[in-house]
PDB file of C-alpha atoms in Angstrom:
ATOM      1  CA  MET A  40      69.442 104.788 109.883  1.00 75.00           C
ATOM      2  CA  ARG A  41      69.491 107.236 106.965  1.00 81.00           C
ATOM      3  CA  ASP A  42      72.813 105.900 105.706  1.00 85.00           C
ATOM      4  CA  THR A  43      72.385 102.174 106.256  1.00 89.00           C
ATOM      5  CA  THR A  44      71.617  99.804 103.397  1.00 92.00           C
ATOM      6  CA  ILE A  45      68.245  98.080 103.195  1.00 93.00           C
ATOM      7  CA  ALA A  46      69.919  94.716 103.775  1.00 96.00           C
ATOM      8  CA  ALA A  47      71.757  95.999 106.845  1.00 94.00           C
ATOM      9  CA  PHE A  48      68.607  97.541 108.279  1.00 92.00           C
ATOM     10  CA  LEU A  49      66.636  94.333 107.805  1.00 93.00           C
ATOM     11  CA  SER A  50      69.419  92.317 109.398  1.00 95.00           C
ATOM     12  CA  GLU A  51      69.369  94.630 112.411  1.00 92.00           C
ATOM     13  CA  LEU A  52      65.578  94.506 112.515  1.00 92.00           C
ATOM     14  CA  ALA A  53      65.721  90.710 112.578  1.00 95.00           C
ATOM     15  CA  GLY A  54      68.384  90.657 115.278  1.00 94.00           C
ATOM     16  CA  LYS A  55      68.022  90.209 119.018  1.00 90.00           C
ATOM     17  CA  VAL A  56      68.313  93.935 119.732  1.00 84.00           C
ATOM     18  CA  PRO A  57      65.732  96.279 121.289  1.00 79.00           C
ATOM     19  CA  ALA A  58      65.671  98.733 118.392  1.00 83.00           C
ATOM     20  CA  PRO A  59      64.811  99.205 115.585  1.00 89.00           C
ATOM     21  CA  GLY A  60      61.418  97.583 115.905  1.00 91.00           C
ATOM     22  CA  GLY A  61      57.806  98.130 114.989  1.00 93.00           C
ATOM     23  CA  GLY A  62      57.865 101.859 115.560  1.00 93.00           C
ATOM     24  CA  ALA A  63      60.704 102.346 113.091  1.00 94.00           C
ATOM     25  CA  THR A  64      58.937 100.206 110.518  1.00 96.00           C
ATOM     26  CA  ALA A  65      55.797 102.332 110.886  1.00 97.00           C
ATOM     27  CA  ALA A  66      57.855 105.412 110.101  1.00 97.00           C
ATOM     28  CA  LEU A  67      59.469 103.710 107.115  1.00 97.00           C
ATOM     29  CA  HIS A  68      56.034 102.712 105.786  1.00 98.00           C
ATOM     30  CA  ALA A  69      55.179 106.422 105.880  1.00 98.00           C
ATOM     31  CA  ALA A  70      58.455 107.344 104.195  1.00 98.00           C
ATOM     32  CA  GLN A  71      57.775 104.890 101.386  1.00 98.00           C
ATOM     33  CA  ALA A  72      54.274 106.270 100.916  1.00 98.00           C
ATOM     34  CA  ALA A  73      55.688 109.780 100.641  1.00 98.00           C
ATOM     35  CA  ALA A  74      58.364 108.667  98.175  1.00 98.00           C
ATOM     36  CA  LEU A  75      55.845 106.886  95.964  1.00 98.00           C
ATOM     37  CA  LEU A  76      53.560 109.910  95.868  1.00 98.00           C
ATOM     38  CA  GLY A  77      56.525 112.133  95.059  1.00 98.00           C
ATOM     39  CA  MET A  78      57.393 109.878  92.135  1.00 98.00           C
ATOM     40  CA  VAL A  79      53.841 109.890  90.770  1.00 98.00           C
ATOM     41  CA  ALA A  80      53.653 113.662  91.109  1.00 98.00           C
ATOM     42  CA  ARG A  81      56.941 114.135  89.261  1.00 98.00           C
ATOM     43  CA  TYR A  82      55.599 112.005  86.426  1.00 97.00           C
ATOM     44  CA  SER A  83      52.494 114.224  86.393  1.00 97.00           C
ATOM     45  CA  THR A  84      54.199 117.438  85.263  1.00 96.00           C
ATOM     46  CA  GLY A  85      54.443 119.140  81.913  1.00 95.00           C
ATOM     47  CA  GLU A  86      51.991 120.509  79.377  1.00 95.00           C
ATOM     48  CA  LYS A  87      49.627 117.553  79.585  1.00 94.00           C
ATOM     49  CA  TYR A  88      49.085 118.202  83.301  1.00 93.00           C
ATOM     50  CA  ALA A  89      49.235 122.007  83.225  1.00 95.00           C
ATOM     51  CA  GLU A  90      45.689 122.355  84.540  1.00 95.00           C
ATOM     52  CA  HIS A  91      46.693 120.700  87.819  1.00 96.00           C
ATOM     53  CA  ALA A  92      50.243 122.038  88.058  1.00 96.00           C
ATOM     54  CA  ALA A  93      49.686 123.922  91.301  1.00 96.00           C
ATOM     55  CA  VAL A  94      48.408 120.836  93.097  1.00 96.00           C
ATOM     56  CA  VAL A  95      51.070 118.565  91.608  1.00 97.00           C
ATOM     57  CA  TYR A  96      53.967 120.804  92.585  1.00 97.00           C
ATOM     58  CA  ALA A  97      52.497 121.257  96.047  1.00 97.00           C
ATOM     59  CA  VAL A  98      52.369 117.469  96.399  1.00 97.00           C
ATOM     60  CA  ILE A  99      56.000 117.186  95.293  1.00 98.00           C
ATOM     61  CA  GLY A 100      57.133 119.708  97.880  1.00 98.00           C
ATOM     62  CA  GLU A 101      55.047 118.308 100.704  1.00 98.00           C
ATOM     63  CA  THR A 102      55.898 114.661 100.085  1.00 98.00           C
ATOM     64  CA  ASP A 103      59.597 115.500 100.099  1.00 98.00           C
ATOM     65  CA  GLU A 104      59.105 117.110 103.510  1.00 98.00           C
ATOM     66  CA  LEU A 105      57.014 114.215 104.809  1.00 98.00           C
ATOM     67  CA  ARG A 106      59.577 111.680 103.617  1.00 98.00           C
ATOM     68  CA  ALA A 107      62.312 113.488 105.553  1.00 97.00           C
ATOM     69  CA  ARG A 108      60.062 113.794 108.606  1.00 97.00           C
ATOM     70  CA  ALA A 109      59.288 110.084 108.548  1.00 97.00           C
ATOM     71  CA  LEU A 110      62.985 109.215 108.469  1.00 96.00           C
ATOM     72  CA  ASP A 111      63.564 111.524 111.428  1.00 96.00           C
ATOM     73  CA  LEU A 112      60.754 109.753 113.281  1.00 96.00           C
ATOM     74  CA  ALA A 113      62.266 106.329 112.569  1.00 95.00           C
ATOM     75  CA  GLU A 114      65.457 107.483 114.259  1.00 93.00           C
ATOM     76  CA  ALA A 115      63.541 109.179 117.080  1.00 94.00           C
ATOM     77  CA  ASP A 116      61.625 105.974 117.742  1.00 92.00           C
ATOM     78  CA  ALA A 117      64.824 103.975 118.166  1.00 87.00           C
ATOM     79  CA  ALA A 118      66.244 106.596 120.543  1.00 88.00           C
ATOM     80  CA  ALA A 119      63.030 106.720 122.577  1.00 90.00           C
ATOM     81  CA  PHE A 120      62.965 102.952 122.989  1.00 84.00           C
ATOM     82  CA  THR A 121      66.535 103.041 124.253  1.00 85.00           C
ATOM     83  CA  ALA A 122      65.421 105.544 126.913  1.00 87.00           C
ATOM     84  CA  VAL A 123      62.711 103.115 128.028  1.00 87.00           C
ATOM     85  CA  SER A 124      65.243 100.307 128.340  1.00 86.00           C
ATOM     86  CA  ASP A 125      67.517 102.552 130.389  1.00 88.00           C
ATOM     87  CA  ALA A 126      64.645 103.512 132.719  1.00 88.00           C
ATOM     88  CA  TYR A 127      63.814  99.876 133.427  1.00 87.00           C
ATOM     89  CA  ARG A 128      67.427  99.268 134.491  1.00 89.00           C
ATOM     90  CA  LEU A 129      67.214 101.797 137.340  1.00 89.00           C
ATOM     91  CA  PRO A 130      66.996 100.535 140.936  1.00 90.00           C
ATOM     92  CA  LYS A 131      63.450  99.848 142.100  1.00 91.00           C
ATOM     93  CA  GLY A 132      61.751 102.783 143.733  1.00 89.00           C
ATOM     94  CA  GLU A 133      59.685 105.886 143.083  1.00 86.00           C
ATOM     95  CA  GLU A 134      62.288 107.512 140.863  1.00 88.00           C
ATOM     96  CA  ARG A 135      62.414 104.409 138.674  1.00 87.00           C
ATOM     97  CA  SER A 136      58.621 104.384 138.322  1.00 86.00           C
ATOM     98  CA  LEU A 137      58.570 108.059 137.389  1.00 87.00           C
ATOM     99  CA  SER A 138      61.404 107.568 134.924  1.00 90.00           C
ATOM    100  CA  ILE A 139      59.634 104.652 133.271  1.00 89.00           C
ATOM    101  CA  ALA A 140      56.408 106.642 132.947  1.00 88.00           C
ATOM    102  CA  ARG A 141      58.283 109.587 131.395  1.00 89.00           C
ATOM    103  CA  ALA A 142      60.195 107.302 129.048  1.00 91.00           C
ATOM    104  CA  LEU A 143      57.027 105.521 127.928  1.00 92.00           C
ATOM    105  CA  ALA A 144      55.351 108.858 127.229  1.00 91.00           C
ATOM    106  CA  GLY A 145      58.408 109.801 125.185  1.00 92.00           C
ATOM    107  CA  ALA A 146      58.324 106.476 123.347  1.00 93.00           C
ATOM    108  CA  ALA A 147      54.679 107.017 122.395  1.00 94.00           C
ATOM    109  CA  GLU A 148      55.436 110.376 120.786  1.00 95.00           C
ATOM    110  CA  PRO A 149      57.255 109.241 117.605  1.00 96.00           C
ATOM    111  CA  PRO A 150      54.573 106.739 116.541  1.00 96.00           C
ATOM    112  CA  ALA A 151      51.847 109.287 117.344  1.00 97.00           C
ATOM    113  CA  ARG A 152      53.598 111.689 114.986  1.00 97.00           C
ATOM    114  CA  VAL A 153      53.922 108.926 112.403  1.00 98.00           C
ATOM    115  CA  ALA A 154      50.149 108.459 112.541  1.00 98.00           C
ATOM    116  CA  GLU A 155      49.663 112.180 111.999  1.00 97.00           C
ATOM    117  CA  THR A 156      52.071 112.077 109.067  1.00 98.00           C
ATOM    118  CA  ALA A 157      50.205 109.132 107.586  1.00 98.00           C
ATOM    119  CA  TYR A 158      46.863 110.960 107.919  1.00 98.00           C
ATOM    120  CA  ARG A 159      48.243 113.614 105.619  1.00 98.00           C
ATOM    121  CA  LEU A 160      49.675 111.061 103.215  1.00 98.00           C
ATOM    122  CA  VAL A 161      46.241 109.498 102.785  1.00 98.00           C
ATOM    123  CA  GLU A 162      44.868 112.939 101.954  1.00 98.00           C
ATOM    124  CA  LEU A 163      47.600 113.395  99.358  1.00 98.00           C
ATOM    125  CA  CYS A 164      46.767 110.001  97.828  1.00 98.00           C
ATOM    126  CA  GLU A 165      43.188 111.184  97.454  1.00 98.00           C
ATOM    127  CA  ALA A 166      44.319 114.473  95.922  1.00 97.00           C
ATOM    128  CA  LEU A 167      46.674 112.877  93.406  1.00 97.00           C
ATOM    129  CA  LEU A 168      44.517 109.936  92.350  1.00 97.00           C
ATOM    130  CA  PRO A 169      42.153 111.823  89.999  1.00 96.00           C
ATOM    131  CA  ILE A 170      44.813 114.058  88.418  1.00 96.00           C
ATOM    132  CA  GLY A 171      48.012 112.031  88.386  1.00 96.00           C
ATOM    133  CA  ASN A 172      49.639 110.168  85.527  1.00 96.00           C
ATOM    134  CA  ARG A 173      47.266 107.308  84.698  1.00 95.00           C
ATOM    135  CA  ASN A 174      50.186 104.960  84.061  1.00 95.00           C
ATOM    136  CA  LEU A 175      51.257 105.221  87.691  1.00 97.00           C
ATOM    137  CA  LEU A 176      47.953 104.840  89.511  1.00 96.00           C
ATOM    138  CA  THR A 177      49.038 101.513  90.970  1.00 97.00           C
ATOM    139  CA  ASP A 178      51.817 103.459  92.685  1.00 98.00           C
ATOM    140  CA  VAL A 179      49.185 105.705  94.263  1.00 98.00           C
ATOM    141  CA  ALA A 180      47.530 102.514  95.530  1.00 98.00           C
ATOM    142  CA  ALA A 181      50.895 101.292  96.803  1.00 98.00           C
ATOM    143  CA  ALA A 182      51.335 104.608  98.609  1.00 98.00           C
ATOM    144  CA  ALA A 183      47.875 104.286 100.118  1.00 98.00           C
ATOM    145  CA  GLU A 184      48.669 100.793 101.377  1.00 98.00           C
ATOM    146  CA  ALA A 185      51.988 101.956 102.821  1.00 98.00           C
ATOM    147  CA  ALA A 186      50.207 104.832 104.555  1.00 98.00           C
ATOM    148  CA  ARG A 187      47.601 102.418 105.891  1.00 98.00           C
ATOM    149  CA  ALA A 188      50.336 100.176 107.284  1.00 98.00           C
ATOM    150  CA  ALA A 189      51.970 103.221 108.856  1.00 98.00           C
ATOM    151  CA  LEU A 190      48.681 104.186 110.511  1.00 98.00           C
ATOM    152  CA  THR A 191      47.845 100.838 112.044  1.00 98.00           C
ATOM    153  CA  THR A 192      51.423  99.994 113.015  1.00 98.00           C
ATOM    154  CA  ALA A 193      51.925 103.407 114.594  1.00 97.00           C
ATOM    155  CA  ARG A 194      48.698 103.029 116.562  1.00 97.00           C
ATOM    156  CA  VAL A 195      49.676  99.748 118.168  1.00 97.00           C
ATOM    157  CA  ASN A 196      53.096 101.191 118.999  1.00 95.00           C
ATOM    158  CA  VAL A 197      51.418 104.060 120.847  1.00 95.00           C
ATOM    159  CA  GLU A 198      48.989 101.720 122.577  1.00 95.00           C
ATOM    160  CA  VAL A 199      51.721  99.420 123.887  1.00 92.00           C
ATOM    161  CA  ASN A 200      53.097 102.337 125.916  1.00 90.00           C
ATOM    162  CA  LEU A 201      49.809 103.552 127.363  1.00 90.00           C
ATOM    163  CA  GLY A 202      49.645 101.050 130.211  1.00 85.00           C
ATOM    164  CA  GLY A 203      52.711 102.511 131.874  1.00 85.00           C
ATOM    165  CA  ILE A 204      51.792 106.185 131.409  1.00 86.00           C
ATOM    166  CA  THR A 205      50.306 107.348 134.677  1.00 83.00           C
ATOM    167  CA  ASP A 206      49.319 110.887 133.709  1.00 86.00           C
ATOM    168  CA  GLU A 207      45.725 110.787 132.462  1.00 91.00           C
ATOM    169  CA  GLY A 208      46.132 113.998 130.496  1.00 93.00           C
ATOM    170  CA  THR A 209      49.025 112.530 128.545  1.00 92.00           C
ATOM    171  CA  ARG A 210      47.118 109.300 127.932  1.00 92.00           C
ATOM    172  CA  GLY A 211      44.038 111.177 126.768  1.00 94.00           C
ATOM    173  CA  ALA A 212      46.036 113.407 124.443  1.00 94.00           C
ATOM    174  CA  LEU A 213      47.743 110.414 122.845  1.00 94.00           C
ATOM    175  CA  LEU A 214      44.466 108.584 122.348  1.00 95.00           C
ATOM    176  CA  SER A 215      42.891 111.650 120.762  1.00 95.00           C
ATOM    177  CA  ARG A 216      45.704 111.746 118.217  1.00 95.00           C
ATOM    178  CA  LEU A 217      44.803 108.188 117.208  1.00 96.00           C
ATOM    179  CA  ALA A 218      41.086 108.846 116.912  1.00 95.00           C
ATOM    180  CA  GLU A 219      41.101 109.049 113.125  1.00 95.00           C
ATOM    181  CA  VAL A 220      43.227 105.973 112.419  1.00 97.00           C
ATOM    182  CA  ASP A 221      40.306 103.720 111.476  1.00 97.00           C
ATOM    183  CA  SER A 222      38.666 106.287 109.205  1.00 97.00           C
ATOM    184  CA  ALA A 223      41.981 107.204 107.544  1.00 98.00           C
ATOM    185  CA  ALA A 224      42.803 103.519 107.014  1.00 98.00           C
ATOM    186  CA  ALA A 225      39.379 103.029 105.425  1.00 98.00           C
ATOM    187  CA  ARG A 226      40.002 106.001 103.138  1.00 98.00           C
ATOM    188  CA  ALA A 227      43.337 104.496 102.100  1.00 98.00           C
ATOM    189  CA  GLU A 228      41.574 101.224 101.344  1.00 98.00           C
ATOM    190  CA  ARG A 229      39.076 103.078  99.158  1.00 98.00           C
ATOM    191  CA  VAL A 230      41.942 104.606  97.159  1.00 98.00           C
ATOM    192  CA  THR A 231      43.267 101.117  96.458  1.00 98.00           C
ATOM    193  CA  ALA A 232      39.792  99.846  95.611  1.00 97.00           C
ATOM    194  CA  GLU A 233      39.280 102.668  93.128  1.00 96.00           C
ATOM    195  CA  VAL A 234      42.588 101.898  91.434  1.00 97.00           C
ATOM    196  CA  ARG A 235      41.783  98.192  91.256  1.00 95.00           C
ATOM    197  CA  THR A 236      38.373  98.888  89.789  1.00 94.00           C
ATOM    198  CA  GLY A 237      40.002 100.966  87.086  1.00 90.00           C
ATOM    199  CA  LEU A 238      42.318  98.090  86.220  1.00 89.00           C
ATOM    200  CA  LYS A 239      39.323  95.884  85.417  1.00 82.00           C
ATOM    201  CA  THR A 240      37.699  98.317  82.976  1.00 70.00           C
TER     202      THR A 240
END
């Protein structure tokens, strides 16, 4: 997935194949958010921004890491979905049921990690907004919207697997990792609203 063209990825996404799907797109939303924030931060360096240099360079380093992590999660999501498909092909019986439950728990992990990545990206949007290059604030808003899409898309891709996960501890742990999605999405929306308000003044 790292080496494919955008056109090729979209063609595969549109095709009648089990993966990539929504989970991969959630991860790519997060990757785009990280890339946008990295760009804004890089345009917020130099003498004019010296007062905030420590924060800016920290954002550059962290968004590079988060972008790479999100790409890894896009690939992990596709692999996990393949494992689910394989489990459903097993002969009916207890082993099949156990395999499906394990595979569904595995399939819920990448989008849960995407949500956690997106939580942090929203925080970085909030950190960069007041100190970043004023000419690129719409890109901070774009990052916030990409992070918000990552959050809500990741959540539904965790939730779709919950019905087949029989272990209550695993279900509870996954749900707890989604507990902040609504509040983080609202924070992302406030970043965009602040940018839009500034455009009108």
